[in-house]
Amino acid sequence: MLTLSNLAIRRGTKVLFEQASFKIHRGNRVGITG
């Protein structure tokens, strides 16, 4: 299992998201695009 807590991502001065938390359990698949 992968756990991410209080994640924040900014691009320059623009905040894309902050205080994001989630868990990825074994066997789950996750895709990130952008």
Tab-separated table of C-alpha atoms in Angstrom:
chain	number	residue	atom	x	y	z
A	1	MET	CA	0.000	0.000	0.000
A	2	LEU	CA	1.172	3.513	-0.823
A	3	THR	CA	-0.091	6.362	1.369
A	4	LEU	CA	0.298	10.041	0.544
A	5	SER	CA	-0.674	12.662	3.116
A	6	ASN	CA	-0.921	16.447	2.911
A	7	LEU	CA	0.399	16.533	-0.645
A	8	ALA	CA	0.677	19.939	-2.339
A	9	ILE	CA	1.628	20.726	-5.923
A	10	ARG	CA	2.257	24.188	-7.311
A	11	ARG	CA	3.259	25.325	-10.773
A	12	GLY	CA	4.879	28.730	-10.425
A	13	THR	CA	2.529	30.788	-8.266
A	14	LYS	CA	-0.534	28.703	-9.185
A	15	VAL	CA	-1.602	26.106	-6.600
A	16	LEU	CA	-2.850	22.979	-8.379
A	17	PHE	CA	-3.903	21.289	-5.140
A	18	GLU	CA	-2.881	21.184	-1.511
A	19	GLN	CA	-3.582	19.095	1.573
A	20	ALA	CA	-4.538	16.154	-0.650
A	21	SER	CA	-4.300	12.688	0.907
A	22	PHE	CA	-4.992	9.269	-0.571
A	23	LYS	CA	-4.087	5.587	-0.402
A	24	ILE	CA	-3.320	3.182	-3.219
A	25	HIS	CA	-3.867	-0.440	-2.245
A	26	ARG	CA	-1.963	-3.400	-3.653
A	27	GLY	CA	-3.414	-4.487	-6.973
A	28	ASN	CA	-4.963	-1.080	-7.733
A	29	ARG	CA	-3.829	0.796	-10.813
A	30	VAL	CA	-3.525	4.555	-10.969
A	31	GLY	CA	-2.874	6.776	-13.963
A	32	ILE	CA	-1.740	10.377	-13.883
A	33	THR	CA	-2.163	12.607	-16.927
A	34	GLY	CA	-1.589	16.243	-17.528
